[in-house]
CSV table of C-alpha atoms in Angstrom, one decimal:
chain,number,residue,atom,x,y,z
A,1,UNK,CA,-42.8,13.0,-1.2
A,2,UNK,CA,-39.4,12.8,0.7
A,3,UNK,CA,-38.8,9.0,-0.7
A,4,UNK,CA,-39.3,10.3,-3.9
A,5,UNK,CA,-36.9,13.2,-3.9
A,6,UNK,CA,-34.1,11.2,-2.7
A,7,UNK,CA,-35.2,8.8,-5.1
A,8,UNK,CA,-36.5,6.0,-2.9
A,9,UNK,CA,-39.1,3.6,-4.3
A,10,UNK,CA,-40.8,0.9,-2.9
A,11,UNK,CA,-39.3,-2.2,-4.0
A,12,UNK,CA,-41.1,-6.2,-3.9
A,13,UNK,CA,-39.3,-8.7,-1.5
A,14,UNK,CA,-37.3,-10.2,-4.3
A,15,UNK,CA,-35.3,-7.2,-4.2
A,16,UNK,CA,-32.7,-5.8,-2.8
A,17,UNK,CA,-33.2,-3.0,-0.4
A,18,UNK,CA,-30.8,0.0,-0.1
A,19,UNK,CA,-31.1,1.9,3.2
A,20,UNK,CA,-29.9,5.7,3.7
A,21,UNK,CA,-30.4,8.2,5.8
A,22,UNK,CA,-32.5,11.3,5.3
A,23,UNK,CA,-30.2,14.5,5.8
A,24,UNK,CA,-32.1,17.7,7.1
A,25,UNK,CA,-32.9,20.5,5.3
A,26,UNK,CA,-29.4,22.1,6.2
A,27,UNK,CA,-27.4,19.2,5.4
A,28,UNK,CA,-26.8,18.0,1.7
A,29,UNK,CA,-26.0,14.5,1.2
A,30,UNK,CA,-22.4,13.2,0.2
A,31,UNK,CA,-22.2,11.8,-3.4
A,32,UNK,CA,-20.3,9.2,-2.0
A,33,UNK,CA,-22.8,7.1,0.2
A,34,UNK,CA,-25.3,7.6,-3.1
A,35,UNK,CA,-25.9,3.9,-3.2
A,36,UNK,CA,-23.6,0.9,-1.8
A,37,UNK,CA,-24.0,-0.9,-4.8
A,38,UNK,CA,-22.2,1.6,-6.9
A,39,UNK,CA,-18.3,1.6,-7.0
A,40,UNK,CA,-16.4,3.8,-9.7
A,41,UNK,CA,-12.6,3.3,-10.5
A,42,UNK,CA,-11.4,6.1,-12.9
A,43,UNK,CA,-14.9,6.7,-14.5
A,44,UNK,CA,-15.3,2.6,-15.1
A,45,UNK,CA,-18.8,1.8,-13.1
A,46,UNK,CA,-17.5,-1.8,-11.6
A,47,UNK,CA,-21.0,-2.0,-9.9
A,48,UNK,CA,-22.2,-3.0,-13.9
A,49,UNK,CA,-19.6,-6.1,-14.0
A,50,UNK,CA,-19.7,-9.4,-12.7
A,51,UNK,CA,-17.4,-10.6,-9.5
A,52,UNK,CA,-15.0,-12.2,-11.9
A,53,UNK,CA,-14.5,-9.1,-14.1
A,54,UNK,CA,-14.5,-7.1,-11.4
A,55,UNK,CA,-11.6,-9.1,-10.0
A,56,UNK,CA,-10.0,-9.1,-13.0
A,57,UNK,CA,-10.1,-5.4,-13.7
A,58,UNK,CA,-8.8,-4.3,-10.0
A,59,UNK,CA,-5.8,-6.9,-10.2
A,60,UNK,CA,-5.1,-5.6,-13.5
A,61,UNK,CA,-5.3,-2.4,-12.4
A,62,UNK,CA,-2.9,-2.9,-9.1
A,63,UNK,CA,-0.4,-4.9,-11.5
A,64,UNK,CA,-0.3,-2.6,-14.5
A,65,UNK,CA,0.1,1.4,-12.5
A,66,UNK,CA,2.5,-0.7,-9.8
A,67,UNK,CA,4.9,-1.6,-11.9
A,68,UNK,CA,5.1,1.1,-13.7
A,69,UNK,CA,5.1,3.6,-10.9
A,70,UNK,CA,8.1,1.5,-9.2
A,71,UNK,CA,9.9,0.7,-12.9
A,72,UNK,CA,9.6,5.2,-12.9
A,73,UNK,CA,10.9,5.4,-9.3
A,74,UNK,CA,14.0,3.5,-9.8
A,75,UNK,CA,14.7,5.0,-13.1
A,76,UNK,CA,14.5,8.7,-12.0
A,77,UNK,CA,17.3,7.6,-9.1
A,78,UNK,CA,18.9,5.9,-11.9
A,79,UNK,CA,19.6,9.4,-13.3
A,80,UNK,CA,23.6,10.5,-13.0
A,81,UNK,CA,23.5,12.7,-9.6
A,82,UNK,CA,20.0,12.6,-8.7
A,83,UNK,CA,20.0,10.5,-5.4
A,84,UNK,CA,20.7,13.7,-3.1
A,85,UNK,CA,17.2,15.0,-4.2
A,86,UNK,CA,15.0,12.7,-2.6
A,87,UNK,CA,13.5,14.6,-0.9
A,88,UNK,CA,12.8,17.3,-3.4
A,89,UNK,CA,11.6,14.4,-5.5
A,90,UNK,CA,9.1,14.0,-3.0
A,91,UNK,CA,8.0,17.3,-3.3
A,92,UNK,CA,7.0,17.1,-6.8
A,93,UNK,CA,5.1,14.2,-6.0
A,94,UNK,CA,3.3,15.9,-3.4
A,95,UNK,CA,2.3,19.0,-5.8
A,96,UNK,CA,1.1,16.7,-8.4
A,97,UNK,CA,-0.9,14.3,-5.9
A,98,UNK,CA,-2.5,17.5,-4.9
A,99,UNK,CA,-3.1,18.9,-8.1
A,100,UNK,CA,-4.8,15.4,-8.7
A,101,UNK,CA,-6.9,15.5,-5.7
A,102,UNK,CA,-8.3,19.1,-6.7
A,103,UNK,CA,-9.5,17.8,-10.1
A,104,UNK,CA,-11.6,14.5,-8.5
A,105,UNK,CA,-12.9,16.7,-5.4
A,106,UNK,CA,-14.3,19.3,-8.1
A,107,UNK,CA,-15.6,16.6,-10.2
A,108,UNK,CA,-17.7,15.8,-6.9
A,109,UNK,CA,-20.9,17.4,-6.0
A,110,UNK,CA,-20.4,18.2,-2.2
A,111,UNK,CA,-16.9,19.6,-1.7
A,112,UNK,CA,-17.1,20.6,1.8
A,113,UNK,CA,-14.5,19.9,4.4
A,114,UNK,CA,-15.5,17.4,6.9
A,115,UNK,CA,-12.1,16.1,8.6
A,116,UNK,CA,-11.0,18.9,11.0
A,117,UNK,CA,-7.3,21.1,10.0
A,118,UNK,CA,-5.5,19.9,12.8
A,119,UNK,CA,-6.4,16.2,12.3
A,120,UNK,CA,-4.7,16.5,8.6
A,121,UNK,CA,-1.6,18.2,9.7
A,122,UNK,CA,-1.0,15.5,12.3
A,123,UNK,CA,-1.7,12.8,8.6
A,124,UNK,CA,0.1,15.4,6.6
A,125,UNK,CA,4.0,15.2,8.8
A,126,UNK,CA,2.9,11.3,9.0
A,127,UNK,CA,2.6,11.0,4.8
A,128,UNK,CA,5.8,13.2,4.8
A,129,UNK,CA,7.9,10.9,6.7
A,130,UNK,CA,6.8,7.8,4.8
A,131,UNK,CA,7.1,9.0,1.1
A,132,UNK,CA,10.2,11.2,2.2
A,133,UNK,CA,12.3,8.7,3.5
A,134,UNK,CA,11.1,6.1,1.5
A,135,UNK,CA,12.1,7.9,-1.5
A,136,UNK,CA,15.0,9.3,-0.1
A,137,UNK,CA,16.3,6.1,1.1
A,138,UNK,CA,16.7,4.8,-2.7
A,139,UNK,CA,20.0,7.0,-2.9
A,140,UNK,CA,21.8,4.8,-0.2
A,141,UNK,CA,19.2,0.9,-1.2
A,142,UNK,CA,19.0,-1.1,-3.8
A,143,UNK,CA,15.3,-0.6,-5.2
A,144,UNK,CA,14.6,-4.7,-4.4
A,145,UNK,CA,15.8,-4.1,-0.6
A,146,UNK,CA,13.3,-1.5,-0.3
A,147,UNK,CA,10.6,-2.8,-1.4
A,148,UNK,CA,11.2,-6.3,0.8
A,149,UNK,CA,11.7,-3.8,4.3
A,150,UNK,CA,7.8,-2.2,2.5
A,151,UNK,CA,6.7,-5.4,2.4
A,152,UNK,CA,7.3,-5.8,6.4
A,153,UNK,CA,4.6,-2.9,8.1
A,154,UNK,CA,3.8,-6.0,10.7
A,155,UNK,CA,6.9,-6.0,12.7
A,156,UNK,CA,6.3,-1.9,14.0
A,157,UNK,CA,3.2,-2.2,14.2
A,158,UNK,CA,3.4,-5.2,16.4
A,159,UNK,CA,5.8,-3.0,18.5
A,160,UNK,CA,3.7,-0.3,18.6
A,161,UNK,CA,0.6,-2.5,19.8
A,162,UNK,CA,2.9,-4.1,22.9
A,163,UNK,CA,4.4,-0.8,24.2
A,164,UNK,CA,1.3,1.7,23.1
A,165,UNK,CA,-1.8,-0.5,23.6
A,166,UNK,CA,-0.4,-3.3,25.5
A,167,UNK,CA,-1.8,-6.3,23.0
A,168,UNK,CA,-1.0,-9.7,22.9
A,169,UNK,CA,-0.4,-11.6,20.4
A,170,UNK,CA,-0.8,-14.9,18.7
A,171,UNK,CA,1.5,-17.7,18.1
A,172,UNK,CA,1.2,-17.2,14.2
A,173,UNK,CA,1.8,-13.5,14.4
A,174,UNK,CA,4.6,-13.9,16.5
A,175,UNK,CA,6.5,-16.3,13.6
A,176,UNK,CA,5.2,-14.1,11.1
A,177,UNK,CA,7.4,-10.9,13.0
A,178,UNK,CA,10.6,-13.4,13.5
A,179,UNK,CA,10.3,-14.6,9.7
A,180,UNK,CA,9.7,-11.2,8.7
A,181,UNK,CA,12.6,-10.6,10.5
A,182,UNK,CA,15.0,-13.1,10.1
A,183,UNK,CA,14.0,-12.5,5.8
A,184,UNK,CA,15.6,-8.5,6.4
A,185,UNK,CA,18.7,-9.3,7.8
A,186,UNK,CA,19.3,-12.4,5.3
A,187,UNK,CA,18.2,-10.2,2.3
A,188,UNK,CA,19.9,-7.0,4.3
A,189,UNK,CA,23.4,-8.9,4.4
A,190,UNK,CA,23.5,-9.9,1.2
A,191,UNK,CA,22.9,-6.6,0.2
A,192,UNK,CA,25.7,-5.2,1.6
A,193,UNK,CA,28.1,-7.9,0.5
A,194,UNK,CA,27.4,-7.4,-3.2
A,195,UNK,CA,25.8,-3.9,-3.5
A,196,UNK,CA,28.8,-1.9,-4.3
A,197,UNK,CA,26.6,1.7,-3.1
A,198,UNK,CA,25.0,-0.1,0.4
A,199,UNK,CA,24.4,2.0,3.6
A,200,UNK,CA,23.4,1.8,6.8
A,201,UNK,CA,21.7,5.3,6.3
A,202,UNK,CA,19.5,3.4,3.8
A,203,UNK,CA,18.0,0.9,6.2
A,204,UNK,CA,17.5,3.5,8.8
A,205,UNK,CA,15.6,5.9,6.5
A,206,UNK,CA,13.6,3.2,5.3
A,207,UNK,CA,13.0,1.5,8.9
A,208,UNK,CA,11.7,5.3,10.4
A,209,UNK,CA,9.3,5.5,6.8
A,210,UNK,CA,7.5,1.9,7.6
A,211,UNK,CA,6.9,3.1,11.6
A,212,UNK,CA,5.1,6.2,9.9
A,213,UNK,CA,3.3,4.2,7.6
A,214,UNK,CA,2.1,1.6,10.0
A,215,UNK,CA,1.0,5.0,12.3
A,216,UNK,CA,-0.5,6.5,9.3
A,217,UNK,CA,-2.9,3.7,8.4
A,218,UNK,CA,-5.0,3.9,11.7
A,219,UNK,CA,-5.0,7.7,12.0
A,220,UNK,CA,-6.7,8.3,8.5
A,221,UNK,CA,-8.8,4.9,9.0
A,222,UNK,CA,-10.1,6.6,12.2
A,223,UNK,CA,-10.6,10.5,10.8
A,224,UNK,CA,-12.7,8.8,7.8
A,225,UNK,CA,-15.0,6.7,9.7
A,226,UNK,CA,-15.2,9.7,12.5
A,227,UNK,CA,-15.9,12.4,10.1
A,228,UNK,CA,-17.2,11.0,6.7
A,229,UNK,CA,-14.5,12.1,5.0
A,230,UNK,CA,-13.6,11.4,1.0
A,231,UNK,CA,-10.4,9.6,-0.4
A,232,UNK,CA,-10.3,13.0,-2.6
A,233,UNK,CA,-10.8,15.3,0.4
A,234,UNK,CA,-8.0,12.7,1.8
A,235,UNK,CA,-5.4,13.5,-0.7
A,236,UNK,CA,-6.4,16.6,-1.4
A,237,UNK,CA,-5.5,18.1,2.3
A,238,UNK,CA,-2.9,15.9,3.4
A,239,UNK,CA,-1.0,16.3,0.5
A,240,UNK,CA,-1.0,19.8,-0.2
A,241,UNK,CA,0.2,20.5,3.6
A,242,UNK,CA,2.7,18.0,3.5
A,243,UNK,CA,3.7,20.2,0.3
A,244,UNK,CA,4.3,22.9,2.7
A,245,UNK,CA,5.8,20.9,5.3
A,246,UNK,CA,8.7,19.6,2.8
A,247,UNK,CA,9.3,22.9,1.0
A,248,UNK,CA,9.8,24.5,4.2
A,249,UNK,CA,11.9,22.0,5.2
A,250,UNK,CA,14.2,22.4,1.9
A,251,UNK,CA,14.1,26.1,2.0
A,252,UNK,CA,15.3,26.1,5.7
A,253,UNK,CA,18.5,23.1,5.0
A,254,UNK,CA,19.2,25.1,1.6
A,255,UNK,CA,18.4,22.3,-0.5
A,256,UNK,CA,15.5,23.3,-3.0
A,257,UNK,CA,18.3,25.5,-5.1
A,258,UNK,CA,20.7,22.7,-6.3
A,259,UNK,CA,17.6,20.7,-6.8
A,260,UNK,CA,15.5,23.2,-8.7
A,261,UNK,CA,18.8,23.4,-11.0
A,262,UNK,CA,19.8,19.8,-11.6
A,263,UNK,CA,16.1,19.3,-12.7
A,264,UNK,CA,16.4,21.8,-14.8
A,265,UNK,CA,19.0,20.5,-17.1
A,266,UNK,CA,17.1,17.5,-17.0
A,267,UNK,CA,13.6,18.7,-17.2
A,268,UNK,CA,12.4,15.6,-19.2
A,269,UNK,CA,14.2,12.6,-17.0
A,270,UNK,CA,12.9,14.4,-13.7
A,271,UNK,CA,10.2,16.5,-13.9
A,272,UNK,CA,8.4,14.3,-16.9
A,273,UNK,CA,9.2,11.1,-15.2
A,274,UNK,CA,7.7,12.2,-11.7
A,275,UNK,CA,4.7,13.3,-13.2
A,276,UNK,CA,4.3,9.6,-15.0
A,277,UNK,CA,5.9,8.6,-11.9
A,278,UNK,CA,2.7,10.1,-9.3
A,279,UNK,CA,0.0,9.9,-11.6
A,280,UNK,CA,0.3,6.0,-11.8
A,281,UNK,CA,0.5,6.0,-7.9
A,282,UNK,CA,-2.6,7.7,-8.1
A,283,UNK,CA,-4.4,5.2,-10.1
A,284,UNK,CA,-3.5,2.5,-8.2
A,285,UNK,CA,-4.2,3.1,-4.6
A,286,UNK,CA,-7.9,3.5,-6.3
A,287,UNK,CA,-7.9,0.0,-7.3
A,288,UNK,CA,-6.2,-1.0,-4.0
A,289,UNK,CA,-9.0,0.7,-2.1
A,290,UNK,CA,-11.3,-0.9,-4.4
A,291,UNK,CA,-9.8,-4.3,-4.1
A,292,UNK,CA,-10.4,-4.5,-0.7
A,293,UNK,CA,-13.8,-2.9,-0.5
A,294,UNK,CA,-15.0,-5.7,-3.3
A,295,UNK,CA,-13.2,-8.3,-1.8
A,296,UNK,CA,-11.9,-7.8,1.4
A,297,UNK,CA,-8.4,-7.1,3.4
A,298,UNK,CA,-7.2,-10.6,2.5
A,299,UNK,CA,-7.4,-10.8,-1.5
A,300,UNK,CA,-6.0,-7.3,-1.1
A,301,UNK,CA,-2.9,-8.4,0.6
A,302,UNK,CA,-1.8,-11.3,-1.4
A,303,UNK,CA,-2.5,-9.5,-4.9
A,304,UNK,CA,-0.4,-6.5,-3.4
A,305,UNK,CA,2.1,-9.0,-2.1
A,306,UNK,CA,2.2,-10.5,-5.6
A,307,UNK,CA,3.1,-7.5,-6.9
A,308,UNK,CA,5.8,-6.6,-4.7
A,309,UNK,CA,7.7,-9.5,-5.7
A,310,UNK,CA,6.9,-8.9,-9.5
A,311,UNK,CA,8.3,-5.8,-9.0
A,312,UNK,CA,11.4,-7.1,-7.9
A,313,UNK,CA,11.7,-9.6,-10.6
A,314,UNK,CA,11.5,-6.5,-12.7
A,315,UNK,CA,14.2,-4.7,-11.4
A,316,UNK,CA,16.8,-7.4,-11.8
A,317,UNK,CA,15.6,-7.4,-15.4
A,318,UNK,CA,15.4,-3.9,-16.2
A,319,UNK,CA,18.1,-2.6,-14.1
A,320,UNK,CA,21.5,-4.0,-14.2
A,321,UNK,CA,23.0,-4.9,-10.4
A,322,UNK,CA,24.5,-7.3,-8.7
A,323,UNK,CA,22.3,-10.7,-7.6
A,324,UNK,CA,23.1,-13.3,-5.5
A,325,UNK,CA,21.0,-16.3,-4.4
A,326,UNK,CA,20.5,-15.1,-0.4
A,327,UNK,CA,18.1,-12.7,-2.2
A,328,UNK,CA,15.7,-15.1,-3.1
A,329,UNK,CA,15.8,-17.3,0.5
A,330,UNK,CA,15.7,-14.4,2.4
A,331,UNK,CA,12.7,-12.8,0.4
A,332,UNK,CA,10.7,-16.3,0.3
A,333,UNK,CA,11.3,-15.8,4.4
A,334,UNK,CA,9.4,-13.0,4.3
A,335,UNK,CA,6.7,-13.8,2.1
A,336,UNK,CA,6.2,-16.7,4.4
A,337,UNK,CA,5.6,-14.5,7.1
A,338,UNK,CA,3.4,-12.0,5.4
A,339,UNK,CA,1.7,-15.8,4.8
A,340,UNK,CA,1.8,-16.4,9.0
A,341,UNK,CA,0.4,-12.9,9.6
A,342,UNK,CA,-2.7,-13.5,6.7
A,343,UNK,CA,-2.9,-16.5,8.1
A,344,UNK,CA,-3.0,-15.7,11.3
A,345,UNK,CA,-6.4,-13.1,11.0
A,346,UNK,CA,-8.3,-15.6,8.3
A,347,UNK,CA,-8.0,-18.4,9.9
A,348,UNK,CA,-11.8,-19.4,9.6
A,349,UNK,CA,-12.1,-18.7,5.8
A,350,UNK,CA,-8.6,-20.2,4.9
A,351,UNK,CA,-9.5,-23.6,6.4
A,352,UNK,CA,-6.2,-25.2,6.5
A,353,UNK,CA,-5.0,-28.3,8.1
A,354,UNK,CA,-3.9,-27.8,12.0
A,355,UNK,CA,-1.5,-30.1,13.4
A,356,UNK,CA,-4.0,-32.4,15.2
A,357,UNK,CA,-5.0,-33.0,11.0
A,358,UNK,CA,-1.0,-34.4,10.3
A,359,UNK,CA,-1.2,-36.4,13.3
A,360,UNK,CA,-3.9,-38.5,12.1
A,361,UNK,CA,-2.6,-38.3,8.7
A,362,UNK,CA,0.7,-39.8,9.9
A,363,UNK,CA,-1.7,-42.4,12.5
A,364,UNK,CA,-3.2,-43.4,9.1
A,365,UNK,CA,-0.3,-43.9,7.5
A,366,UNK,CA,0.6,-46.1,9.9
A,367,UNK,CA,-1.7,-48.3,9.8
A,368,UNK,CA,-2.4,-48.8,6.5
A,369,UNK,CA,1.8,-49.8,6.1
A,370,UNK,CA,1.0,-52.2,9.2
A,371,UNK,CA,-1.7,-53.6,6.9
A,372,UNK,CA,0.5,-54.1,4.3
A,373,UNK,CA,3.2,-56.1,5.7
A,374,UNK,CA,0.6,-58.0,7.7
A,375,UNK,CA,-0.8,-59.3,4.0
């Protein structure tokens, strides 16, 4: 009777078997542990395609709302006078993600709170500092220097593991943080030997938003698995207090006036471009999230890394600014260590040669030339 209520019907060996647990009479079950085999992006059921389209649909999907949500962020700070109003910018962004995260919760059947208040205003001032600087830093960066410091979460982290935790680390992660590295300062210098608007107050912005996000990752990680909480019900809550958080912030410093007045002579270029600008963020942390859960951590990375550098290909096209070549070696620096570090946890699956391998490769080598002038 219970089996089939819930839907549970008996199923031959050849089958596969899907097993849930059977909530009391005062609990109702989550829509979103309704089967494992079901996965929706955006309405599209990707549960109904095979692995290849399924691939093919979340890379698309990463590529094609990336782009165009960094292509918007660098043209709104393209806009005469706008790069004060970062973090205003980041207001708007926050409304809208919330507004977004309201719709998909209703469209839910259980919309009950699960993570506790206090866990999402600690995630909330955590979001904050990463979108806020982040964006904020584009009004003293180049848009291609910030997206190479994004592409480097390792090296806080790493910091954060020795001095919090106390971890130890492996020889590849090591290189990959002195690559990493090594790839800022090349790609930091030339940046300030060419970029005509370069500040320090840029890379420190920047530098504080990537320790937030490498804190931010394992605080909501751990308050999802803890408490069965929602991506909606995520965005929903953080969001909306981190929209509190920064207006209060901006009413306090005095800043939400000139901002509310410069977007209002260009209500089209701001407020029309932020909404483009969030709502194709939106879309493509869902393909992220269902990259990874398809495929795993590693396909996730190096389709996200792929797009990072597209993305800076882009604004070199799009956006006229200065190049020089120490862009391009200090970036391939960097995505060799982001290479190291993937490296470095998929060792076992990636299956590449170690150096005992080119020693007997060069031993071989040897011999057979030996060989050769012996004939």
């Amino acid at each position: 009777m219970m089996s089939a209520k819930y839907g549970l019907v008996g199923y031959n060996s050849s089958r596969k078997h899907i097993s849930i647990s059977i909530p009391s009479s005062t609990e109702v079950m989550s829509p979103h542990i309704k089967s494992v085999e079901e996965l929706r992006v955006l309405g599209i059921n990707l549960s109904s395609f095979s692995a290849p389209v399924q691939f093919f649909i979340c890379v698309a999907g990463v590529f094609l709302f990336y782009l165009i949500y960094g292509y918007l962020q660098e043209l709104i700070f393209s806009v005469e006078g706008f790069k004060p109003f970062g973090w205003y910018l980041t207001l708007v962004q926050f409304g809208f993600y919330s507004m977004f995260g309201l719709v998909e919760l209703q469209l839910t059947q259980d919309k009950r709170r699960r993570i506790p208040g206090k866990t999402y205003m600690i995630i909330a001032f955590l979001t904050v500092g990463t979108m806020g600087l982040s964006n904020t830093s584009l009004g003293y960066l180049n848009y291609p220097t910030q997206v190479i410091f994004k592409c480097c979460k390792l090296i806080p982290v790493m910091i954060g593991g020795i001095f919090i935790q106390g971890k130890r680390y492996n020889f590849a992660d090591v290189a990959a943080a002195v690559c990493m590295s090594l790839g800022l300062i090349w790609f930091t210098l030339a940046d300030s030997t060419v970029a005509p608007n370069f500040n320090l107050t840029g890379v420190l912005l920047i530098s504080l938003a990537l320790c937030a996000d490498a804190v931010i990752g394992n605080v909501q990680e751990k308050a999802m698995k803890i408490h069965n909480g929602s991506n909606s019900e995520m965005v929903l809550y953080s969001y909306s207090i981190g929209f509190i958080y920064i207006l209060a912030g901006l009413l306090c410093v005095g800043g939400l006036g000139p901002a509310v007045a410069f977007c209002s002579e260009h209500p089209v270029k701001t407020y029309g471009y932020a909404f483009f600008f969030s709502l194709t963020g939106y879309f493509g942390i869902s393909f992220v999230l269902a990259l990874i859960k398809l495929f795993g951590a590693l396909v996730a990375v190096t389709v996200t890394t792929g797009r990072k550098a597209m993305t800076i290909v882009l604004s070199f096209m799009f956006f006229s600014k200065p190049f020089t070549f120490q862009y391009i070696w200090g970036g391939l620096l960097v995505l060799f260590g982001i290479f190291l570090n993937v490296y470095s946890k998929n060792k076992d699956k990636m299956n590449l040669p170690s150096i005992k391998d080119f020693r007997g490769w060069l031993r071989r080598g040897k011999k057979v030339r030996f060989l050769s002038q012996d004939v």
